Short mmCIF file of C-alpha atoms and ligand atoms in Angstrom, two decimals:
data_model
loop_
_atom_site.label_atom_id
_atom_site.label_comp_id
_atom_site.label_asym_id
_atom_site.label_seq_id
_atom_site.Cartn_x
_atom_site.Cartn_y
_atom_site.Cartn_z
CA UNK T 1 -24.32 -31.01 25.40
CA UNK T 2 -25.42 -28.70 28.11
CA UNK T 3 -22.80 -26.82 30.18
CA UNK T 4 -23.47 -24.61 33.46
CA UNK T 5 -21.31 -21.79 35.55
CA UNK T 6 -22.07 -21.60 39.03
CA UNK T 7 -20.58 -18.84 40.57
CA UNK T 8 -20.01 -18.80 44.46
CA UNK T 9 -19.32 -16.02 46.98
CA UNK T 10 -16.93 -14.40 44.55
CA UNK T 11 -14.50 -11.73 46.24
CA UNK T 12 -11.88 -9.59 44.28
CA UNK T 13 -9.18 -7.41 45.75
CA UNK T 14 -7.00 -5.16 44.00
CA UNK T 15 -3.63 -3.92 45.63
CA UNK T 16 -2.62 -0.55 44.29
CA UNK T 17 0.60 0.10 46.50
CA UNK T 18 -0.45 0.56 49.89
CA UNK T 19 -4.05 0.62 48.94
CA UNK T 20 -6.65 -1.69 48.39
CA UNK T 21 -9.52 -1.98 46.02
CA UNK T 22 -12.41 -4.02 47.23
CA UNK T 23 -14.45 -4.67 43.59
CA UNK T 24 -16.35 -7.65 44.41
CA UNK T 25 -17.68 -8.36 47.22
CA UNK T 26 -19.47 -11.99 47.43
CA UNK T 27 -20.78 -12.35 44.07
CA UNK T 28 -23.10 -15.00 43.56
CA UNK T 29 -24.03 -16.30 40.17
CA UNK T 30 -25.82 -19.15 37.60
CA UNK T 31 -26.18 -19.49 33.97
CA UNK T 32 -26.46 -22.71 31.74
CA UNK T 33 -26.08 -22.84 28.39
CA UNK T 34 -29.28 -21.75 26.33
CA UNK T 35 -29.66 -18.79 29.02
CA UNK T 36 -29.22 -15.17 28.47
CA UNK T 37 -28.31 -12.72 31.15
CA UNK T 38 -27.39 -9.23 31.55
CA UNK T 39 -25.30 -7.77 33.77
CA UNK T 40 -25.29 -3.97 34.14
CA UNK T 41 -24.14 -1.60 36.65
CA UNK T 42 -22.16 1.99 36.82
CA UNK T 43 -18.60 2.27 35.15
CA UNK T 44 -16.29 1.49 37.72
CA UNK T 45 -18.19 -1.11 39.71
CA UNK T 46 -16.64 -4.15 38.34
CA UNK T 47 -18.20 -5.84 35.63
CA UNK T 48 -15.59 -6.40 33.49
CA UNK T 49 -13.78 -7.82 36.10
CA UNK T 50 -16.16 -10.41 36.93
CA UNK T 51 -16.83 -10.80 33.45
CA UNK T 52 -12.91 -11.83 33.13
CA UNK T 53 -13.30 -13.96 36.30
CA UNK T 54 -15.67 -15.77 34.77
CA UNK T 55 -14.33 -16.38 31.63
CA UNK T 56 -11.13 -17.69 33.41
CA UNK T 57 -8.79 -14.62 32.27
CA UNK T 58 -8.40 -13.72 36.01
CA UNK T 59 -8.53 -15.37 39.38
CA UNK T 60 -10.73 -14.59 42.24
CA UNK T 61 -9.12 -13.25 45.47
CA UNK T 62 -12.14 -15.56 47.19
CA UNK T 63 -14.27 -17.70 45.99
CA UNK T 64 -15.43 -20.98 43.68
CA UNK T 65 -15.68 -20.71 39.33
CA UNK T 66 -17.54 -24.03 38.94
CA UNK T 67 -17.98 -25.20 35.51
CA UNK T 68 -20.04 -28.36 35.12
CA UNK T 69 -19.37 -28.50 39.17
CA UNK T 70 -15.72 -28.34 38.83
CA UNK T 71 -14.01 -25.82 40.45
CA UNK T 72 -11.83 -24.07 37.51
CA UNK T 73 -10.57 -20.60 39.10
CA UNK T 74 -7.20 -22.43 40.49
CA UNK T 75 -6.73 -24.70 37.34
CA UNK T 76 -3.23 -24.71 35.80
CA UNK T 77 -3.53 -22.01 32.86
CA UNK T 78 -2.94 -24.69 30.21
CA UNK T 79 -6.41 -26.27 31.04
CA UNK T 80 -7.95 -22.80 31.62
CA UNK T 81 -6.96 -21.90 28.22
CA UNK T 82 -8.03 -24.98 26.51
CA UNK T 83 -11.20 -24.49 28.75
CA UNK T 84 -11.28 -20.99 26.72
CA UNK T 85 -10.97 -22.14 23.33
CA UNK T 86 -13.69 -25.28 23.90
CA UNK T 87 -16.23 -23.81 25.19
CA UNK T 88 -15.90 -19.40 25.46
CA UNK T 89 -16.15 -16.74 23.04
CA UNK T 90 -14.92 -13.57 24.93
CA UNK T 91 -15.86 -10.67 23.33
CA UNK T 92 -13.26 -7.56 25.28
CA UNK T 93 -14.79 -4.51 25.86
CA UNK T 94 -11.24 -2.94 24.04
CA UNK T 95 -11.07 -5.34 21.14
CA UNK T 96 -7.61 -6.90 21.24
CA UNK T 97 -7.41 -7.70 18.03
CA UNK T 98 -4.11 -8.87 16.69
CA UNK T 99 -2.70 -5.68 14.83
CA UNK T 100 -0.24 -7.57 12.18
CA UNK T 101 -3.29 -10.27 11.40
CA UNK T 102 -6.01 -9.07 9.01
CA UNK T 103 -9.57 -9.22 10.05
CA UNK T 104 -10.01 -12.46 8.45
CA UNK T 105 -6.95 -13.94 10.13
CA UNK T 106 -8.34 -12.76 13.19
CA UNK T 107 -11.34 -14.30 13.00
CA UNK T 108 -9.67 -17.79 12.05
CA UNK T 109 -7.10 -17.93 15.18
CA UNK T 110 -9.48 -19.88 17.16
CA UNK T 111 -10.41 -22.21 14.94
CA UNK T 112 -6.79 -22.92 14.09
CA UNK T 113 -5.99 -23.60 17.61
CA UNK T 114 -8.70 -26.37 17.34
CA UNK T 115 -6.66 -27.62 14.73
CA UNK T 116 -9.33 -26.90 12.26
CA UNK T 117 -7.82 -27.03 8.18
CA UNK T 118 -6.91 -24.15 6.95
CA UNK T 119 -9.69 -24.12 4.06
CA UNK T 120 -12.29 -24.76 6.63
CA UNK T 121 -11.06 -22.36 9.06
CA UNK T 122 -11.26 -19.60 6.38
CA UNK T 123 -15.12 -20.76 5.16
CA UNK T 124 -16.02 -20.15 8.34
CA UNK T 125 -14.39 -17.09 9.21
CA UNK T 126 -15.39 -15.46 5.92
CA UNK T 127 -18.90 -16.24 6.41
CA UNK T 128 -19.84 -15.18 9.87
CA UNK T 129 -17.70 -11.79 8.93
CA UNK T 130 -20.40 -11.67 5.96
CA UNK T 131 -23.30 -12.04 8.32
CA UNK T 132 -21.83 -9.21 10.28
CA UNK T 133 -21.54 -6.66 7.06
CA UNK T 134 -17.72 -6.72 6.97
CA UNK T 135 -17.15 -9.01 3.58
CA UNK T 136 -16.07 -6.00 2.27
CA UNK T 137 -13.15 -5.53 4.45
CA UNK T 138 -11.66 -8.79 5.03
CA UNK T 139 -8.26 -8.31 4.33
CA UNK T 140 -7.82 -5.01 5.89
CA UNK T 141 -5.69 -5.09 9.21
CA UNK T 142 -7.23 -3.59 12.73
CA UNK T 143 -5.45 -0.01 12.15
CA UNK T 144 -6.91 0.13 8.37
CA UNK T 145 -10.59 -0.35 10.40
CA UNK T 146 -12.84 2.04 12.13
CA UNK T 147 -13.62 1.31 15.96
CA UNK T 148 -16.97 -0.57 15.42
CA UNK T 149 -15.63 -2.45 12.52
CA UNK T 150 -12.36 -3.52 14.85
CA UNK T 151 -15.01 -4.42 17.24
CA UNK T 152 -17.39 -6.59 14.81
CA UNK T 153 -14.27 -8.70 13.84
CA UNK T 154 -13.68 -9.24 17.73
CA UNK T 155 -17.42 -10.12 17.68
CA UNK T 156 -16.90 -12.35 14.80
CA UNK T 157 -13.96 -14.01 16.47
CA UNK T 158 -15.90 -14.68 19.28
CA UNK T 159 -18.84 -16.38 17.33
CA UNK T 160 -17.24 -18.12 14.80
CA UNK T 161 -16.36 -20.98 17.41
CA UNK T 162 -20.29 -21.94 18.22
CA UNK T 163 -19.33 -21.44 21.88
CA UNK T 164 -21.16 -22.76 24.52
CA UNK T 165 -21.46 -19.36 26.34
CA UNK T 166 -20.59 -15.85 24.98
CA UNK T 167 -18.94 -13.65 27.45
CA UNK T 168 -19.42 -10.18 26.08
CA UNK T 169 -18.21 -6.98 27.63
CA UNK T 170 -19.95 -4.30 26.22
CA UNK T 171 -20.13 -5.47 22.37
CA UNK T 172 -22.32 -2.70 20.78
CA UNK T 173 -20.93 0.28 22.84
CA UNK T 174 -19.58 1.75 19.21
CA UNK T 175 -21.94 0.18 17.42
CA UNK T 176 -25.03 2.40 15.10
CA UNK T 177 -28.05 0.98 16.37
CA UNK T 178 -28.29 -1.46 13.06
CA UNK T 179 -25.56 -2.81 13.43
CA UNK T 180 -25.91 -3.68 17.08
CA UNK T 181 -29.59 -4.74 16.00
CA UNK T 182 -27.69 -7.21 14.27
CA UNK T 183 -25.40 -8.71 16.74
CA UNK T 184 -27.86 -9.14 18.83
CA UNK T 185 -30.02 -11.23 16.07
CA UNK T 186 -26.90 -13.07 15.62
CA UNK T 187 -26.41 -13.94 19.57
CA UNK T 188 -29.94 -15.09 19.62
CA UNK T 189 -29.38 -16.93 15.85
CA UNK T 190 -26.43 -18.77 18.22
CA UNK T 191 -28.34 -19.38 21.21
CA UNK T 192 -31.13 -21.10 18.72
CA UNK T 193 -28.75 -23.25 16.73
CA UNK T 194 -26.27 -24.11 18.84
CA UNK T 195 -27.41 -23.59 22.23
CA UNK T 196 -25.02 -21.06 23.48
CA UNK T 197 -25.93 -18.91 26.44
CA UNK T 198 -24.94 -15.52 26.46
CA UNK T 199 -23.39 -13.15 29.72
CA UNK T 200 -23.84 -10.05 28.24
CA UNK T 201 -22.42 -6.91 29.99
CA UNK T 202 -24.07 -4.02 29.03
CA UNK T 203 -25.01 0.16 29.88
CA UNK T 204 -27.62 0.29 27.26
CA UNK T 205 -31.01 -0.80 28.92
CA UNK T 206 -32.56 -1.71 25.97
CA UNK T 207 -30.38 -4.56 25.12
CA UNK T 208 -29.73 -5.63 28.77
CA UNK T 209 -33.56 -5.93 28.64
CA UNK T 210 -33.91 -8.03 26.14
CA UNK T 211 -32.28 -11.01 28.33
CA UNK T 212 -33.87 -13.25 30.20
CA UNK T 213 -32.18 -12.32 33.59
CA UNK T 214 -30.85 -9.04 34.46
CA UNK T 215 -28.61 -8.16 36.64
CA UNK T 216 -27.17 -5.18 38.55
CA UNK T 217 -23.85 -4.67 40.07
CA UNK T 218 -22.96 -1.59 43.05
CA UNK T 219 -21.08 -1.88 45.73
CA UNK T 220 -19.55 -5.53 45.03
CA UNK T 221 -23.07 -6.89 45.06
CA UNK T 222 -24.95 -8.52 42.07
CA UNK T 223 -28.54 -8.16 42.41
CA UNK T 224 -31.51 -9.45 40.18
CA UNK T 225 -33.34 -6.46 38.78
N1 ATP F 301 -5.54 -4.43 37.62
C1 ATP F 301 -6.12 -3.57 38.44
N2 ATP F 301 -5.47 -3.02 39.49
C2 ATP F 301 -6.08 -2.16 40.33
N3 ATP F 301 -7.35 -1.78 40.24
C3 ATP F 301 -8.06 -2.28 39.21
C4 ATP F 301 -7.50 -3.20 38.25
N4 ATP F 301 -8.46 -3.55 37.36
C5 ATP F 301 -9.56 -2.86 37.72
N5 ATP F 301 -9.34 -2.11 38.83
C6 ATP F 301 -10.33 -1.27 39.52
O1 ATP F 301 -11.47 -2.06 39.77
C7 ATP F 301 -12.66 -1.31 39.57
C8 ATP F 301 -13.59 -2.06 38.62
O2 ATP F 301 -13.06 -2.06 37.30
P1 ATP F 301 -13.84 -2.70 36.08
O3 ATP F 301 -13.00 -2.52 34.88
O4 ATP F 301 -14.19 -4.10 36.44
O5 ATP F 301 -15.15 -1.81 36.03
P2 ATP F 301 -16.39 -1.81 34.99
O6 ATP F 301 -17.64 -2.00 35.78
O7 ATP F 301 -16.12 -2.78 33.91
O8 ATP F 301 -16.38 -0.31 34.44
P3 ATP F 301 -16.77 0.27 32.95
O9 ATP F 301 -18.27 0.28 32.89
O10 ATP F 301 -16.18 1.64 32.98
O11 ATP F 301 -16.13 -0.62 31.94
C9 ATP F 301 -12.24 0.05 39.06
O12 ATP F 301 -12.32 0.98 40.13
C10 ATP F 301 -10.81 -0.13 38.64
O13 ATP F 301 -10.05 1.03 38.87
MG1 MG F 302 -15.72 -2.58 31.89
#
């Protein structure tokens, strides 16, 4: 099954008391499933923003989220969450990892919500964190874990799913380069297997080059690069 975002003429306002904070500007946007993009851009000029826009976490001030051609950004939040769980692994650029779960519990929440069994939901979980090089910490909890290992189980949670895209906001920024080496091998190994595209929001160049499309975003403008 192939699944495509369009993104059309995509405002966001903030209101900060009596100010306002224009962060997008008419953002347009495409990716299909299979597809790997890059969006980069200086801190502040709203990429995780449109990153949560397009993962349905937030709502446009302006503008369409089609998914499949259906506009999803005014959806009731029950079918933007189920949305969420189907077919998105968000990967936060602050982990959000739930603190009283351990890293393998993490990692199994969204497969429970599918209503996965237990057994299988823990197979899964175990062995994607083992891909990642944290088998060795699977029953420690997020405050028992360094920053990069909090954010490989967030990565793991993310993957574990087969999503059909990846929406990741800045997944190796406390990652050693081998272990980011390895995350992206394992978005590709994704993309391969089960066709998932990848939005991949990024300040290292390196990475961001190694997508098919990449992006810049100033001034409330995306641009190709
Ligand atoms: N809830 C909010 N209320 C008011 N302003 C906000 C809110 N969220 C974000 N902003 C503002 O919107 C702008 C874009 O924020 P965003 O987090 O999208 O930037 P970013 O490109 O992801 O930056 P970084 O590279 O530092 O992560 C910032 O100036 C921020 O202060
Ligand atoms: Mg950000």
């Amino acid at each position: 099954m192939s699944m495509k975002i369009k993104i059309n003429n995509l405002h966001k306002v903030f209101q900060k008391g009596d100010s306002t904070v224009d962060v997008l500007k008419g953002v347009n946007f495409n990716i299909d499933s299979g597809e790997t993009v890059a969006i980069t851009g200086p801190s502040g000029s709203g990429k995780t923003t449109l990153l949560q826009i397009i993962g349905l976490l937030d709502s446009p001030s302006d503008g369409s989220v089609n998914i499949n051609d259906e506009d999803e950004s005014k959806s009731k939040e029950s079918r933007k969450s189920k949305l969420r769980n189907q077919y998105f692994g968000f990967i936060y650029q602050f982990h959000h990892l739930i603190p009283e779960f351990t890293a393998l519990e993490n990692v199994m929440m969204p497969l429970l919500v599918r209503n996965q069994s237990i057994t299988e939901c823990r197979k899964k979980s175990a062995g994607i964190l083992e891909k990642i090089g944290m088998h060795h910490r699977l029953n420690h909890k997020p405050n028992e874990l360094s920053g990069g290992e909090c954010q490989r189980v967030a990565i793991a949670r993310a993957l574990v799913t087969e999503p059909q895209f990846i929406l990741a906001d800045e997944p190796t920024g406390n990652l050693d380069p081998k272990a980011s080496t390895n995350i992206f091998n394992q978005f590709m190994e994704l993309r391969d297997t089960a066709g998932s595209g990848l939005i991949l929001v990024t300040h290292d160049q390196t990475l961001a080059e190694k997508m098919s499309v990449v992006y810049k975003l100033d001034g409330g403008i995306l641009v190709r690069k």
